[in-house]
Short mmCIF file of C-alpha atoms in Angstrom, two decimals:
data_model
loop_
_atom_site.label_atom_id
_atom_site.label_comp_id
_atom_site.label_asym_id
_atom_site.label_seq_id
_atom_site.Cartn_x
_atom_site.Cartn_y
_atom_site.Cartn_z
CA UNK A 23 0.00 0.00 0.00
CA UNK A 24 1.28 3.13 -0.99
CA UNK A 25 0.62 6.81 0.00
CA UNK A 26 1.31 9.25 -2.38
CA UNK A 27 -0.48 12.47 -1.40
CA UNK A 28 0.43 14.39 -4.81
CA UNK A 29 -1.19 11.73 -7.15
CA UNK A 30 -4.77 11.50 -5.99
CA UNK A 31 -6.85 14.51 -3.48
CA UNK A 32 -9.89 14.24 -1.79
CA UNK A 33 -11.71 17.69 -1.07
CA UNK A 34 -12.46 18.39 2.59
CA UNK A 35 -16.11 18.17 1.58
CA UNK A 36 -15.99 15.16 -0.10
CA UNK A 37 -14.31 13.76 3.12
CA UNK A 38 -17.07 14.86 5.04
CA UNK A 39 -19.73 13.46 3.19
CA UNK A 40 -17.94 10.12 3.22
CA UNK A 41 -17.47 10.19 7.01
CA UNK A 42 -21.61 10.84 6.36
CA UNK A 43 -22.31 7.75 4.39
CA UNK A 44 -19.69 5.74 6.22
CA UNK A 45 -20.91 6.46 9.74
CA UNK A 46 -25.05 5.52 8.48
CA UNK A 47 -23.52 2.21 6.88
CA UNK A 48 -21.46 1.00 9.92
CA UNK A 49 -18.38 1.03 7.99
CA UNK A 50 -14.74 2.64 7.75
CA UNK A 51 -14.83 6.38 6.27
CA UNK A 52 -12.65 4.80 3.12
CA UNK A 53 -13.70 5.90 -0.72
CA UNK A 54 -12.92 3.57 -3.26
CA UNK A 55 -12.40 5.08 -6.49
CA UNK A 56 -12.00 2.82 -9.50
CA UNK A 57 -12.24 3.90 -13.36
CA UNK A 58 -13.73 1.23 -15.52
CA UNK A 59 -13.86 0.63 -19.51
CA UNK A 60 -17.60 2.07 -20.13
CA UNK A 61 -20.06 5.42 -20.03
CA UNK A 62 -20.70 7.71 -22.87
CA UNK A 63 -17.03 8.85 -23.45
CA UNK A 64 -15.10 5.75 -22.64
CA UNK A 65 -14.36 5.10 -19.43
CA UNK A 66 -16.38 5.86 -15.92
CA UNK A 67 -15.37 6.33 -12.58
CA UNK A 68 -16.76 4.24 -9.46
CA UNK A 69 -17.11 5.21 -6.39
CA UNK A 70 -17.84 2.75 -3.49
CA UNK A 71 -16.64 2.57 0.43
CA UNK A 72 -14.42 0.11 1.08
CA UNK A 73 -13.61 -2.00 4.54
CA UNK A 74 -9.89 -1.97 4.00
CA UNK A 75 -7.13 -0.79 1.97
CA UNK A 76 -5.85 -3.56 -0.99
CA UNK A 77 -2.15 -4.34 -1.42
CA UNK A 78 -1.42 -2.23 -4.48
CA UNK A 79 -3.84 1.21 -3.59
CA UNK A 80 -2.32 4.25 -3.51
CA UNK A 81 -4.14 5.90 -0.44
CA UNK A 82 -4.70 9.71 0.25
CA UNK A 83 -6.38 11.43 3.83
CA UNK A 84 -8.27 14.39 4.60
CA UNK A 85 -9.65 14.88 7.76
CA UNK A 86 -9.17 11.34 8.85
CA UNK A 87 -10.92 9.77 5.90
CA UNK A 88 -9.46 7.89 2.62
CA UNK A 89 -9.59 7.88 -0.69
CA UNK A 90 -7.88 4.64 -2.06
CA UNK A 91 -7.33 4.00 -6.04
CA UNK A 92 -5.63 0.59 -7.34
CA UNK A 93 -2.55 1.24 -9.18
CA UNK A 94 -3.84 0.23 -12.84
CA UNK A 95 -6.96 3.19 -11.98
CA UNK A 96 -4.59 5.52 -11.07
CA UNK A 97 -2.71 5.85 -14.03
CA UNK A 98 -6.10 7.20 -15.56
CA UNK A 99 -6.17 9.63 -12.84
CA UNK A 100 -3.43 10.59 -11.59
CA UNK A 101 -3.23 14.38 -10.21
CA UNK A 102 -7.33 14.17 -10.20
CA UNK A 103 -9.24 15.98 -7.21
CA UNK A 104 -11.99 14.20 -5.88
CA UNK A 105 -14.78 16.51 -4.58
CA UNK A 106 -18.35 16.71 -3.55
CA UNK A 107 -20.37 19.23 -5.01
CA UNK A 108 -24.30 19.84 -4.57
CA UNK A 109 -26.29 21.82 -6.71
CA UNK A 110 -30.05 22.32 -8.26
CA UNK A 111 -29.37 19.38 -10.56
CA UNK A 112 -28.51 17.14 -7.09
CA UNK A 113 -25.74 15.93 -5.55
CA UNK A 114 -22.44 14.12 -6.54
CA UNK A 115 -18.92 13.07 -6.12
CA UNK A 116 -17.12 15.07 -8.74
CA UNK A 117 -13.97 13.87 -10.57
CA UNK A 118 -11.27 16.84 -11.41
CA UNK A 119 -9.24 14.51 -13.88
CA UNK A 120 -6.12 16.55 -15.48
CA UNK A 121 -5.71 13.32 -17.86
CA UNK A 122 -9.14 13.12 -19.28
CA UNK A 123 -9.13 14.77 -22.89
CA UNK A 124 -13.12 15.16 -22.93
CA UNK A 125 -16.07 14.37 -20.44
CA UNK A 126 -19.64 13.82 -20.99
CA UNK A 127 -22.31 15.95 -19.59
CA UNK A 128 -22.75 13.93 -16.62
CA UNK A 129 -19.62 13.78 -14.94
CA UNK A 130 -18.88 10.51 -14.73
CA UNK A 131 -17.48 9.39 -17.83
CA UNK A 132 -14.28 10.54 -19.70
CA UNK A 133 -11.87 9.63 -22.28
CA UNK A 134 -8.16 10.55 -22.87
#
């Protein structure tokens, strides 16, 4: 398990709603964010809580919560901010992704 703070950030607010969700499910305040083949524009992110760190994540904290990627994910999004954001349209985690070359209108799918 590796920690490298500069490849992956999680938003203070998206920390905070994790500790939310985490807290109502019984489980450890830890975001798993994945990026599968898929969506509109090629490939999608996933987002899921996770009980426990893998072997090859990369792992990132803010306020005592973490954001873990596997190591074949975070090539797709490396230097990518993970935030929270909540608006008329709803509520989402929000990907920041430096890498992706084009998005689709709702958020969650990219391409390079």
């Amino acid at each position: 398990m590796a920690t490298a703070i500069s490849d992956i950030a999680l938003t203070p607010a998206a920390a905070a709603r994790v500790a939310t969700i985490a807290e109502r499910q019984n489980k450890p305040a830890i975001l798993r964010l994945s990026v599968e083949g898929g969506g509109c524009s090629g490939f999608q992110y996933r987002f899921g809580l996770a009980d426990a760190p893998d072997s090859d994540d990369v792992v990132t904290e803010t306020d005592g919560v973490r954001l873990v990627v596997d190591s074949i994910s975070l090539d797709l999004v490396r230097g990518a901010e993970v935030d929270y954001v909540e608006s008329l349209g709803g509520a989402a985690f929000r990907v920041t992704n430096p890498n992706a070359a084009s998005g689709c209108g709702c958020g969650t799918s990219f391409s390079i």
